[in-house]
Amino acid sequence: MARATLGAACVAAPGPLLELIGGPDMDDPTTQVVVRVLGGRLLLQVAADLAWGRRTRRVDVLIDLTHAASMLPVAARWPHHRRSALVSAVSAAGTALLDLPHPRVVRLGGQ
């Protein structure tokens, strides 16, 4: 759900989304195109998840962590895009974490 919501927001409203982030690149047309492309990638991942189910989880994690890592040099190299790149990195890492297997909670005493 998180990936679908974020992807749809990126594709439908990159300007307002960048404005919400508050980075100095919010009015940059190229940045808005990049946000739309990244949103499209998220929606493609959602489509793959719907088509193939849990089998896509490892690939999703790999894609999201690769994206998160790729945003760090962007943030370091271009200060004008730093805030947007770091928010993108954190959101990608967050969606990757949501796809990781979670340990089952064992309740003692049958509760």
PDB file of N, CA and C in Angstrom:
ATOM      1  N   MET A   1       0.819  -1.195   0.000  1.00  0.00           N
ATOM      2  CA  MET A   1       0.000   0.000   0.000  1.00  0.00           C
ATOM      3  C   MET A   1       0.861   1.256   0.000  1.00  0.00           C
ATOM      4  N   ALA A   2       1.924   1.256   0.794  1.00  0.00           N
ATOM      5  CA  ALA A   2       2.796   2.433   0.879  1.00  0.00           C
ATOM      6  C   ALA A   2       3.406   2.749  -0.483  1.00  0.00           C
ATOM      7  N   ARG A   3       3.887   1.731  -1.162  1.00  0.00           N
ATOM      8  CA  ARG A   3       4.513   1.920  -2.471  1.00  0.00           C
ATOM      9  C   ARG A   3       3.485   2.454  -3.474  1.00  0.00           C
ATOM     10  N   ALA A   4       2.274   1.928  -3.462  1.00  0.00           N
ATOM     11  CA  ALA A   4       1.225   2.373  -4.387  1.00  0.00           C
ATOM     12  C   ALA A   4       0.837   3.822  -4.119  1.00  0.00           C
ATOM     13  N   THR A   5       0.686   4.179  -2.866  1.00  0.00           N
ATOM     14  CA  THR A   5       0.304   5.547  -2.507  1.00  0.00           C
ATOM     15  C   THR A   5       1.389   6.534  -2.905  1.00  0.00           C
ATOM     16  N   LEU A   6       2.625   6.213  -2.579  1.00  0.00           N
ATOM     17  CA  LEU A   6       3.735   7.098  -2.914  1.00  0.00           C
ATOM     18  C   LEU A   6       3.908   7.211  -4.428  1.00  0.00           C
ATOM     19  N   GLY A   7       3.821   6.088  -5.132  1.00  0.00           N
ATOM     20  CA  GLY A   7       3.957   6.108  -6.583  1.00  0.00           C
ATOM     21  C   GLY A   7       2.876   6.945  -7.240  1.00  0.00           C
ATOM     22  N   ALA A   8       1.651   6.776  -6.800  1.00  0.00           N
ATOM     23  CA  ALA A   8       0.539   7.548  -7.369  1.00  0.00           C
ATOM     24  C   ALA A   8       0.717   9.041  -7.109  1.00  0.00           C
ATOM     25  N   ALA A   9       1.155   9.399  -5.911  1.00  0.00           N
ATOM     26  CA  ALA A   9       1.385  10.810  -5.589  1.00  0.00           C
ATOM     27  C   ALA A   9       2.500  11.395  -6.449  1.00  0.00           C
ATOM     28  N   CYS A  10       3.552  10.630  -6.659  1.00  0.00           N
ATOM     29  CA  CYS A  10       4.673  11.103  -7.480  1.00  0.00           C
ATOM     30  C   CYS A  10       4.245  11.334  -8.927  1.00  0.00           C
ATOM     31  N   VAL A  11       3.450  10.432  -9.462  1.00  0.00           N
ATOM     32  CA  VAL A  11       3.015  10.554 -10.858  1.00  0.00           C
ATOM     33  C   VAL A  11       1.981  11.670 -11.011  1.00  0.00           C
ATOM     34  N   ALA A  12       1.014  11.723 -10.117  1.00  0.00           N
ATOM     35  CA  ALA A  12      -0.107  12.647 -10.257  1.00  0.00           C
ATOM     36  C   ALA A  12       0.221  14.082  -9.859  1.00  0.00           C
ATOM     37  N   ALA A  13       1.058  14.255  -8.845  1.00  0.00           N
ATOM     38  CA  ALA A  13       1.270  15.603  -8.313  1.00  0.00           C
ATOM     39  C   ALA A  13       2.704  15.812  -7.833  1.00  0.00           C
ATOM     40  N   PRO A  14       3.678  15.757  -8.743  1.00  0.00           N
ATOM     41  CA  PRO A  14       5.062  15.916  -8.299  1.00  0.00           C
ATOM     42  C   PRO A  14       5.349  17.294  -7.706  1.00  0.00           C
ATOM     43  N   GLY A  15       4.740  18.337  -8.254  1.00  0.00           N
ATOM     44  CA  GLY A  15       4.967  19.691  -7.740  1.00  0.00           C
ATOM     45  C   GLY A  15       4.526  19.848  -6.295  1.00  0.00           C
ATOM     46  N   PRO A  16       3.254  19.541  -6.001  1.00  0.00           N
ATOM     47  CA  PRO A  16       2.814  19.639  -4.604  1.00  0.00           C
ATOM     48  C   PRO A  16       3.587  18.717  -3.651  1.00  0.00           C
ATOM     49  N   LEU A  17       3.975  17.546  -4.149  1.00  0.00           N
ATOM     50  CA  LEU A  17       4.759  16.633  -3.319  1.00  0.00           C
ATOM     51  C   LEU A  17       6.116  17.245  -2.993  1.00  0.00           C
ATOM     52  N   LEU A  18       6.783  17.819  -3.991  1.00  0.00           N
ATOM     53  CA  LEU A  18       8.063  18.487  -3.756  1.00  0.00           C
ATOM     54  C   LEU A  18       7.887  19.706  -2.851  1.00  0.00           C
ATOM     55  N   GLU A  19       6.769  20.394  -3.006  1.00  0.00           N
ATOM     56  CA  GLU A  19       6.496  21.539  -2.131  1.00  0.00           C
ATOM     57  C   GLU A  19       6.330  21.081  -0.679  1.00  0.00           C
ATOM     58  N   LEU A  20       5.671  19.956  -0.495  1.00  0.00           N
ATOM     59  CA  LEU A  20       5.504  19.400   0.843  1.00  0.00           C
ATOM     60  C   LEU A  20       6.861  19.071   1.476  1.00  0.00           C
ATOM     61  N   ILE A  21       7.771  18.551   0.662  1.00  0.00           N
ATOM     62  CA  ILE A  21       9.114  18.242   1.139  1.00  0.00           C
ATOM     63  C   ILE A  21       9.849  19.521   1.518  1.00  0.00           C
ATOM     64  N   GLY A  22       9.608  20.599   0.766  1.00  0.00           N
ATOM     65  CA  GLY A  22      10.183  21.886   1.103  1.00  0.00           C
ATOM     66  C   GLY A  22      11.588  22.119   0.585  1.00  0.00           C
ATOM     67  N   GLY A  23      11.998  21.348  -0.414  1.00  0.00           N
ATOM     68  CA  GLY A  23      13.323  21.545  -0.982  1.00  0.00           C
ATOM     69  C   GLY A  23      13.354  22.716  -1.941  1.00  0.00           C
ATOM     70  N   PRO A  24      14.524  23.302  -2.165  1.00  0.00           N
ATOM     71  CA  PRO A  24      14.624  24.430  -3.085  1.00  0.00           C
ATOM     72  C   PRO A  24      14.400  24.052  -4.549  1.00  0.00           C
ATOM     73  N   ASP A  25      14.330  22.765  -4.845  1.00  0.00           N
ATOM     74  CA  ASP A  25      14.124  22.314  -6.227  1.00  0.00           C
ATOM     75  C   ASP A  25      12.667  22.040  -6.559  1.00  0.00           C
ATOM     76  N   MET A  26      11.745  22.492  -5.720  1.00  0.00           N
ATOM     77  CA  MET A  26      10.330  22.144  -5.891  1.00  0.00           C
ATOM     78  C   MET A  26       9.721  22.672  -7.187  1.00  0.00           C
ATOM     79  N   ASP A  27      10.256  23.776  -7.727  1.00  0.00           N
ATOM     80  CA  ASP A  27       9.698  24.337  -8.962  1.00  0.00           C
ATOM     81  C   ASP A  27      10.499  23.949 -10.201  1.00  0.00           C
ATOM     82  N   ASP A  28      11.508  23.132 -10.030  1.00  0.00           N
ATOM     83  CA  ASP A  28      12.366  22.731 -11.143  1.00  0.00           C
ATOM     84  C   ASP A  28      11.643  21.696 -12.017  1.00  0.00           C
ATOM     85  N   PRO A  29      11.380  22.019 -13.282  1.00  0.00           N
ATOM     86  CA  PRO A  29      10.651  21.092 -14.164  1.00  0.00           C
ATOM     87  C   PRO A  29      11.360  19.745 -14.333  1.00  0.00           C
ATOM     88  N   THR A  30      12.682  19.746 -14.404  1.00  0.00           N
ATOM     89  CA  THR A  30      13.419  18.489 -14.553  1.00  0.00           C
ATOM     90  C   THR A  30      13.245  17.614 -13.321  1.00  0.00           C
ATOM     91  N   THR A  31      13.283  18.230 -12.151  1.00  0.00           N
ATOM     92  CA  THR A  31      13.077  17.475 -10.908  1.00  0.00           C
ATOM     93  C   THR A  31      11.685  16.863 -10.895  1.00  0.00           C
ATOM     94  N   GLN A  32      10.700  17.601 -11.360  1.00  0.00           N
ATOM     95  CA  GLN A  32       9.338  17.077 -11.391  1.00  0.00           C
ATOM     96  C   GLN A  32       9.216  15.898 -12.352  1.00  0.00           C
ATOM     97  N   VAL A  33       9.924  15.943 -13.472  1.00  0.00           N
ATOM     98  CA  VAL A  33       9.923  14.809 -14.400  1.00  0.00           C
ATOM     99  C   VAL A  33      10.563  13.595 -13.735  1.00  0.00           C
ATOM    100  N   VAL A  34      11.683  13.812 -13.046  1.00  0.00           N
ATOM    101  CA  VAL A  34      12.359  12.707 -12.351  1.00  0.00           C
ATOM    102  C   VAL A  34      11.429  12.101 -11.304  1.00  0.00           C
ATOM    103  N   VAL A  35      10.708  12.932 -10.575  1.00  0.00           N
ATOM    104  CA  VAL A  35       9.759  12.425  -9.567  1.00  0.00           C
ATOM    105  C   VAL A  35       8.676  11.588 -10.233  1.00  0.00           C
ATOM    106  N   ARG A  36       8.182  12.035 -11.374  1.00  0.00           N
ATOM    107  CA  ARG A  36       7.158  11.255 -12.101  1.00  0.00           C
ATOM    108  C   ARG A  36       7.711   9.907 -12.558  1.00  0.00           C
ATOM    109  N   VAL A  37       8.943   9.907 -13.066  1.00  0.00           N
ATOM    110  CA  VAL A  37       9.559   8.653 -13.519  1.00  0.00           C
ATOM    111  C   VAL A  37       9.739   7.697 -12.336  1.00  0.00           C
ATOM    112  N   LEU A  38      10.214   8.216 -11.221  1.00  0.00           N
ATOM    113  CA  LEU A  38      10.380   7.365 -10.036  1.00  0.00           C
ATOM    114  C   LEU A  38       9.023   6.862  -9.530  1.00  0.00           C
ATOM    115  N   GLY A  39       7.996   7.692  -9.614  1.00  0.00           N
ATOM    116  CA  GLY A  39       6.653   7.250  -9.256  1.00  0.00           C
ATOM    117  C   GLY A  39       6.164   6.146 -10.169  1.00  0.00           C
ATOM    118  N   GLY A  40       6.471   6.271 -11.457  1.00  0.00           N
ATOM    119  CA  GLY A  40       6.119   5.213 -12.405  1.00  0.00           C
ATOM    120  C   GLY A  40       6.811   3.905 -12.068  1.00  0.00           C
ATOM    121  N   ARG A  41       8.077   4.008 -11.657  1.00  0.00           N
ATOM    122  CA  ARG A  41       8.803   2.797 -11.252  1.00  0.00           C
ATOM    123  C   ARG A  41       8.133   2.150 -10.044  1.00  0.00           C
ATOM    124  N   LEU A  42       7.708   2.953  -9.102  1.00  0.00           N
ATOM    125  CA  LEU A  42       7.006   2.405  -7.934  1.00  0.00           C
ATOM    126  C   LEU A  42       5.710   1.703  -8.350  1.00  0.00           C
ATOM    127  N   LEU A  43       4.983   2.304  -9.271  1.00  0.00           N
ATOM    128  CA  LEU A  43       3.724   1.693  -9.729  1.00  0.00           C
ATOM    129  C   LEU A  43       3.973   0.412 -10.512  1.00  0.00           C
ATOM    130  N   LEU A  44       5.072   0.347 -11.252  1.00  0.00           N
ATOM    131  CA  LEU A  44       5.437  -0.911 -11.917  1.00  0.00           C
ATOM    132  C   LEU A  44       5.747  -1.995 -10.892  1.00  0.00           C
ATOM    133  N   GLN A  45       6.411  -1.615  -9.820  1.00  0.00           N
ATOM    134  CA  GLN A  45       6.663  -2.593  -8.754  1.00  0.00           C
ATOM    135  C   GLN A  45       5.359  -3.088  -8.148  1.00  0.00           C
ATOM    136  N   VAL A  46       4.418  -2.183  -7.947  1.00  0.00           N
ATOM    137  CA  VAL A  46       3.113  -2.575  -7.404  1.00  0.00           C
ATOM    138  C   VAL A  46       2.422  -3.542  -8.366  1.00  0.00           C
ATOM    139  N   ALA A  47       2.474  -3.259  -9.656  1.00  0.00           N
ATOM    140  CA  ALA A  47       1.859  -4.141 -10.644  1.00  0.00           C
ATOM    141  C   ALA A  47       2.503  -5.524 -10.605  1.00  0.00           C
ATOM    142  N   ALA A  48       3.829  -5.567 -10.485  1.00  0.00           N
ATOM    143  CA  ALA A  48       4.529  -6.859 -10.388  1.00  0.00           C
ATOM    144  C   ALA A  48       4.124  -7.584  -9.108  1.00  0.00           C
ATOM    145  N   ASP A  49       3.990  -6.843  -8.022  1.00  0.00           N
ATOM    146  CA  ASP A  49       3.557  -7.456  -6.758  1.00  0.00           C
ATOM    147  C   ASP A  49       2.169  -8.074  -6.894  1.00  0.00           C
ATOM    148  N   LEU A  50       1.288  -7.361  -7.556  1.00  0.00           N
ATOM    149  CA  LEU A  50      -0.074  -7.880  -7.738  1.00  0.00           C
ATOM    150  C   LEU A  50      -0.085  -9.101  -8.652  1.00  0.00           C
ATOM    151  N   ALA A  51       0.771  -9.093  -9.652  1.00  0.00           N
ATOM    152  CA  ALA A  51       0.799 -10.196 -10.613  1.00  0.00           C
ATOM    153  C   ALA A  51       1.473 -11.441 -10.048  1.00  0.00           C
ATOM    154  N   TRP A  52       2.579 -11.250  -9.316  1.00  0.00           N
ATOM    155  CA  TRP A  52       3.382 -12.398  -8.885  1.00  0.00           C
ATOM    156  C   TRP A  52       3.453 -12.592  -7.373  1.00  0.00           C
ATOM    157  N   GLY A  53       2.825 -11.720  -6.617  1.00  0.00           N
ATOM    158  CA  GLY A  53       2.756 -11.899  -5.172  1.00  0.00           C
ATOM    159  C   GLY A  53       4.091 -11.767  -4.458  1.00  0.00           C
ATOM    160  N   ARG A  54       4.234 -12.569  -3.418  1.00  0.00           N
ATOM    161  CA  ARG A  54       5.390 -12.471  -2.532  1.00  0.00           C
ATOM    162  C   ARG A  54       6.726 -12.771  -3.223  1.00  0.00           C
ATOM    163  N   ARG A  55       6.669 -13.386  -4.378  1.00  0.00           N
ATOM    164  CA  ARG A  55       7.915 -13.716  -5.086  1.00  0.00           C
ATOM    165  C   ARG A  55       8.707 -12.477  -5.482  1.00  0.00           C
ATOM    166  N   THR A  56       8.068 -11.316  -5.502  1.00  0.00           N
ATOM    167  CA  THR A  56       8.764 -10.091  -5.903  1.00  0.00           C
ATOM    168  C   THR A  56       9.430  -9.379  -4.734  1.00  0.00           C
ATOM    169  N   ARG A  57       9.226  -9.850  -3.530  1.00  0.00           N
ATOM    170  CA  ARG A  57       9.712  -9.120  -2.352  1.00  0.00           C
ATOM    171  C   ARG A  57      11.217  -8.881  -2.367  1.00  0.00           C
ATOM    172  N   ARG A  58      12.000  -9.904  -2.662  1.00  0.00           N
ATOM    173  CA  ARG A  58      13.457  -9.734  -2.672  1.00  0.00           C
ATOM    174  C   ARG A  58      13.891  -8.722  -3.720  1.00  0.00           C
ATOM    175  N   VAL A  59      13.281  -8.798  -4.885  1.00  0.00           N
ATOM    176  CA  VAL A  59      13.603  -7.847  -5.950  1.00  0.00           C
ATOM    177  C   VAL A  59      13.182  -6.438  -5.531  1.00  0.00           C
ATOM    178  N   ASP A  60      12.002  -6.311  -4.923  1.00  0.00           N
ATOM    179  CA  ASP A  60      11.539  -5.004  -4.447  1.00  0.00           C
ATOM    180  C   ASP A  60      12.529  -4.405  -3.455  1.00  0.00           C
ATOM    181  N   VAL A  61      12.978  -5.205  -2.516  1.00  0.00           N
ATOM    182  CA  VAL A  61      13.936  -4.721  -1.518  1.00  0.00           C
ATOM    183  C   VAL A  61      15.221  -4.276  -2.205  1.00  0.00           C
ATOM    184  N   LEU A  62      15.709  -5.076  -3.132  1.00  0.00           N
ATOM    185  CA  LEU A  62      16.935  -4.738  -3.851  1.00  0.00           C
ATOM    186  C   LEU A  62      16.779  -3.433  -4.643  1.00  0.00           C
ATOM    187  N   ILE A  63      15.678  -3.286  -5.330  1.00  0.00           N
ATOM    188  CA  ILE A  63      15.429  -2.064  -6.106  1.00  0.00           C
ATOM    189  C   ILE A  63      15.360  -0.859  -5.182  1.00  0.00           C
ATOM    190  N   ASP A  64      14.610  -0.972  -4.104  1.00  0.00           N
ATOM    191  CA  ASP A  64      14.444   0.161  -3.192  1.00  0.00           C
ATOM    192  C   ASP A  64      15.753   0.535  -2.498  1.00  0.00           C
ATOM    193  N   LEU A  65      16.521  -0.448  -2.067  1.00  0.00           N
ATOM    194  CA  LEU A  65      17.790  -0.141  -1.415  1.00  0.00           C
ATOM    195  C   LEU A  65      18.807   0.425  -2.402  1.00  0.00           C
ATOM    196  N   THR A  66      18.769  -0.049  -3.642  1.00  0.00           N
ATOM    197  CA  THR A  66      19.641   0.521  -4.674  1.00  0.00           C
ATOM    198  C   THR A  66      19.276   1.979  -4.928  1.00  0.00           C
ATOM    199  N   HIS A  67      17.988   2.243  -4.993  1.00  0.00           N
ATOM    200  CA  HIS A  67      17.555   3.627  -5.188  1.00  0.00           C
ATOM    201  C   HIS A  67      17.985   4.493  -4.002  1.00  0.00           C
ATOM    202  N   ALA A  68      17.769   4.007  -2.789  1.00  0.00           N
ATOM    203  CA  ALA A  68      18.163   4.775  -1.604  1.00  0.00           C
ATOM    204  C   ALA A  68      19.660   5.094  -1.638  1.00  0.00           C
ATOM    205  N   ALA A  69      20.469   4.103  -1.966  1.00  0.00           N
ATOM    206  CA  ALA A  69      21.918   4.310  -2.031  1.00  0.00           C
ATOM    207  C   ALA A  69      22.289   5.294  -3.142  1.00  0.00           C
ATOM    208  N   SER A  70      21.568   5.258  -4.247  1.00  0.00           N
ATOM    209  CA  SER A  70      21.889   6.152  -5.361  1.00  0.00           C
ATOM    210  C   SER A  70      21.559   7.609  -5.051  1.00  0.00           C
ATOM    211  N   MET A  71      20.675   7.837  -4.114  1.00  0.00           N
ATOM    212  CA  MET A  71      20.310   9.202  -3.762  1.00  0.00           C
ATOM    213  C   MET A  71      21.361   9.881  -2.871  1.00  0.00           C
ATOM    214  N   LEU A  72      22.179   9.098  -2.199  1.00  0.00           N
ATOM    215  CA  LEU A  72      23.182   9.691  -1.307  1.00  0.00           C
ATOM    216  C   LEU A  72      24.233  10.498  -2.072  1.00  0.00           C
ATOM    217  N   PRO A  73      24.791   9.991  -3.172  1.00  0.00           N
ATOM    218  CA  PRO A  73      25.713  10.830  -3.938  1.00  0.00           C
ATOM    219  C   PRO A  73      25.028  12.066  -4.548  1.00  0.00           C
ATOM    220  N   VAL A  74      23.758  11.930  -4.924  1.00  0.00           N
ATOM    221  CA  VAL A  74      23.016  13.085  -5.447  1.00  0.00           C
ATOM    222  C   VAL A  74      22.937  14.163  -4.374  1.00  0.00           C
ATOM    223  N   ALA A  75      22.599  13.763  -3.156  1.00  0.00           N
ATOM    224  CA  ALA A  75      22.502  14.718  -2.049  1.00  0.00           C
ATOM    225  C   ALA A  75      23.851  15.373  -1.759  1.00  0.00           C
ATOM    226  N   ALA A  76      24.918  14.602  -1.868  1.00  0.00           N
ATOM    227  CA  ALA A  76      26.253  15.135  -1.590  1.00  0.00           C
ATOM    228  C   ALA A  76      26.746  16.052  -2.708  1.00  0.00           C
ATOM    229  N   ARG A  77      26.433  15.716  -3.939  1.00  0.00           N
ATOM    230  CA  ARG A  77      26.981  16.437  -5.088  1.00  0.00           C
ATOM    231  C   ARG A  77      26.203  17.707  -5.435  1.00  0.00           C
ATOM    232  N   TRP A  78      24.891  17.664  -5.289  1.00  0.00           N
ATOM    233  CA  TRP A  78      24.057  18.796  -5.694  1.00  0.00           C
ATOM    234  C   TRP A  78      23.237  19.315  -4.510  1.00  0.00           C
ATOM    235  N   PRO A  79      23.752  20.315  -3.796  1.00  0.00           N
ATOM    236  CA  PRO A  79      23.047  20.850  -2.621  1.00  0.00           C
ATOM    237  C   PRO A  79      21.618  21.312  -2.924  1.00  0.00           C
ATOM    238  N   HIS A  80      21.378  21.786  -4.139  1.00  0.00           N
ATOM    239  CA  HIS A  80      20.042  22.261  -4.507  1.00  0.00           C
ATOM    240  C   HIS A  80      19.008  21.130  -4.444  1.00  0.00           C
ATOM    241  N   HIS A  81      19.464  19.895  -4.627  1.00  0.00           N
ATOM    242  CA  HIS A  81      18.566  18.731  -4.608  1.00  0.00           C
ATOM    243  C   HIS A  81      18.704  17.906  -3.324  1.00  0.00           C
ATOM    244  N   ARG A  82      19.503  18.374  -2.385  1.00  0.00           N
ATOM    245  CA  ARG A  82      19.820  17.582  -1.198  1.00  0.00           C
ATOM    246  C   ARG A  82      18.577  17.118  -0.447  1.00  0.00           C
ATOM    247  N   ARG A  83      17.699  18.030  -0.108  1.00  0.00           N
ATOM    248  CA  ARG A  83      16.524  17.650   0.692  1.00  0.00           C
ATOM    249  C   ARG A  83      15.650  16.633  -0.045  1.00  0.00           C
ATOM    250  N   SER A  84      15.377  16.873  -1.308  1.00  0.00           N
ATOM    251  CA  SER A  84      14.545  15.948  -2.082  1.00  0.00           C
ATOM    252  C   SER A  84      15.211  14.582  -2.204  1.00  0.00           C
ATOM    253  N   ALA A  85      16.522  14.580  -2.444  1.00  0.00           N
ATOM    254  CA  ALA A  85      17.248  13.311  -2.582  1.00  0.00           C
ATOM    255  C   ALA A  85      17.241  12.538  -1.268  1.00  0.00           C
ATOM    256  N   LEU A  86      17.428  13.235  -0.155  1.00  0.00           N
ATOM    257  CA  LEU A  86      17.436  12.536   1.138  1.00  0.00           C
ATOM    258  C   LEU A  86      16.048  12.009   1.505  1.00  0.00           C
ATOM    259  N   VAL A  87      15.014  12.774   1.217  1.00  0.00           N
ATOM    260  CA  VAL A  87      13.646  12.282   1.462  1.00  0.00           C
ATOM    261  C   VAL A  87      13.364  11.074   0.583  1.00  0.00           C
ATOM    262  N   SER A  88      13.819  11.119  -0.653  1.00  0.00           N
ATOM    263  CA  SER A  88      13.643   9.987  -1.554  1.00  0.00           C
ATOM    264  C   SER A  88      14.386   8.759  -1.035  1.00  0.00           C
ATOM    265  N   ALA A  89      15.606   8.963  -0.541  1.00  0.00           N
ATOM    266  CA  ALA A  89      16.388   7.850   0.007  1.00  0.00           C
ATOM    267  C   ALA A  89      15.702   7.234   1.226  1.00  0.00           C
ATOM    268  N   VAL A  90      15.211   8.077   2.107  1.00  0.00           N
ATOM    269  CA  VAL A  90      14.547   7.573   3.319  1.00  0.00           C
ATOM    270  C   VAL A  90      13.252   6.855   2.971  1.00  0.00           C
ATOM    271  N   SER A  91      12.483   7.393   2.031  1.00  0.00           N
ATOM    272  CA  SER A  91      11.224   6.721   1.667  1.00  0.00           C
ATOM    273  C   SER A  91      11.500   5.379   0.983  1.00  0.00           C
ATOM    274  N   ALA A  92      12.546   5.321   0.153  1.00  0.00           N
ATOM    275  CA  ALA A  92      12.899   4.044  -0.489  1.00  0.00           C
ATOM    276  C   ALA A  92      13.364   3.023   0.549  1.00  0.00           C
ATOM    277  N   ALA A  93      14.168   3.468   1.499  1.00  0.00           N
ATOM    278  CA  ALA A  93      14.605   2.554   2.562  1.00  0.00           C
ATOM    279  C   ALA A  93      13.403   2.088   3.387  1.00  0.00           C
ATOM    280  N   GLY A  94      12.466   2.984   3.605  1.00  0.00           N
ATOM    281  CA  GLY A  94      11.264   2.614   4.364  1.00  0.00           C
ATOM    282  C   GLY A  94      10.418   1.577   3.659  1.00  0.00           C
ATOM    283  N   THR A  95      10.207   1.735   2.354  1.00  0.00           N
ATOM    284  CA  THR A  95       9.424   0.730   1.640  1.00  0.00           C
ATOM    285  C   THR A  95      10.173  -0.594   1.570  1.00  0.00           C
ATOM    286  N   ALA A  96      11.509  -0.531   1.511  1.00  0.00           N
ATOM    287  CA  ALA A  96      12.294  -1.773   1.546  1.00  0.00           C
ATOM    288  C   ALA A  96      12.098  -2.477   2.889  1.00  0.00           C
ATOM    289  N   LEU A  97      12.129  -1.722   3.962  1.00  0.00           N
ATOM    290  CA  LEU A  97      11.934  -2.317   5.292  1.00  0.00           C
ATOM    291  C   LEU A  97      10.559  -2.966   5.420  1.00  0.00           C
ATOM    292  N   LEU A  98       9.557  -2.356   4.808  1.00  0.00           N
ATOM    293  CA  LEU A  98       8.211  -2.933   4.871  1.00  0.00           C
ATOM    294  C   LEU A  98       8.131  -4.280   4.163  1.00  0.00           C
ATOM    295  N   ASP A  99       9.025  -4.508   3.200  1.00  0.00           N
ATOM    296  CA  ASP A  99       9.034  -5.771   2.462  1.00  0.00           C
ATOM    297  C   ASP A  99       9.870  -6.858   3.121  1.00  0.00           C
ATOM    298  N   LEU A 100      10.679  -6.485   4.103  1.00  0.00           N
ATOM    299  CA  LEU A 100      11.496  -7.501   4.763  1.00  0.00           C
ATOM    300  C   LEU A 100      10.612  -8.421   5.586  1.00  0.00           C
ATOM    301  N   PRO A 101      10.986  -9.695   5.686  1.00  0.00           N
ATOM    302  CA  PRO A 101      10.180 -10.600   6.514  1.00  0.00           C
ATOM    303  C   PRO A 101      10.248 -10.177   7.975  1.00  0.00           C
ATOM    304  N   HIS A 102       9.124 -10.230   8.611  1.00  0.00           N
ATOM    305  CA  HIS A 102       9.057  -9.860  10.022  1.00  0.00           C
ATOM    306  C   HIS A 102       8.961 -11.126  10.866  1.00  0.00           C
ATOM    307  N   PRO A 103       9.712 -11.162  11.955  1.00  0.00           N
ATOM    308  CA  PRO A 103       9.632 -12.356  12.806  1.00  0.00           C
ATOM    309  C   PRO A 103       8.244 -12.474  13.428  1.00  0.00           C
ATOM    310  N   ARG A 104       7.820 -13.683  13.587  1.00  0.00           N
ATOM    311  CA  ARG A 104       6.517 -13.904  14.220  1.00  0.00           C
ATOM    312  C   ARG A 104       6.657 -13.717  15.722  1.00  0.00           C
ATOM    313  N   VAL A 105       5.649 -13.134  16.287  1.00  0.00           N
ATOM    314  CA  VAL A 105       5.626 -12.925  17.735  1.00  0.00           C
ATOM    315  C   VAL A 105       5.059 -14.189  18.369  1.00  0.00           C
ATOM    316  N   VAL A 106       5.828 -14.766  19.260  1.00  0.00           N
ATOM    317  CA  VAL A 106       5.377 -15.957  19.975  1.00  0.00           C
ATOM    318  C   VAL A 106       4.877 -15.494  21.336  1.00  0.00           C
ATOM    319  N   ARG A 107       3.647 -15.791  21.604  1.00  0.00           N
ATOM    320  CA  ARG A 107       3.065 -15.395  22.884  1.00  0.00           C
ATOM    321  C   ARG A 107       3.077 -16.591  23.824  1.00  0.00           C
ATOM    322  N   LEU A 108       3.595 -16.354  24.959  1.00  0.00           N
ATOM    323  CA  LEU A 108       3.650 -17.424  25.957  1.00  0.00           C
ATOM    324  C   LEU A 108       2.326 -17.493  26.700  1.00  0.00           C
ATOM    325  N   GLY A 109       1.965 -18.669  27.078  1.00  0.00           N
ATOM    326  CA  GLY A 109       0.744 -18.866  27.860  1.00  0.00           C
ATOM    327  C   GLY A 109      -0.520 -18.820  27.025  1.00  0.00           C
ATOM    328  N   GLY A 110      -0.400 -18.873  25.691  1.00  0.00           N
ATOM    329  CA  GLY A 110      -1.567 -18.923  24.832  1.00  0.00           C
ATOM    330  C   GLY A 110      -2.340 -17.632  24.740  1.00  0.00           C
ATOM    331  N   GLN A 111      -1.755 -16.519  25.127  1.00  0.00           N
ATOM    332  CA  GLN A 111      -2.482 -15.248  25.095  1.00  0.00           C
ATOM    333  C   GLN A 111      -2.281 -14.533  23.798  1.00  0.00           C
TER     334      GLN A 111
END
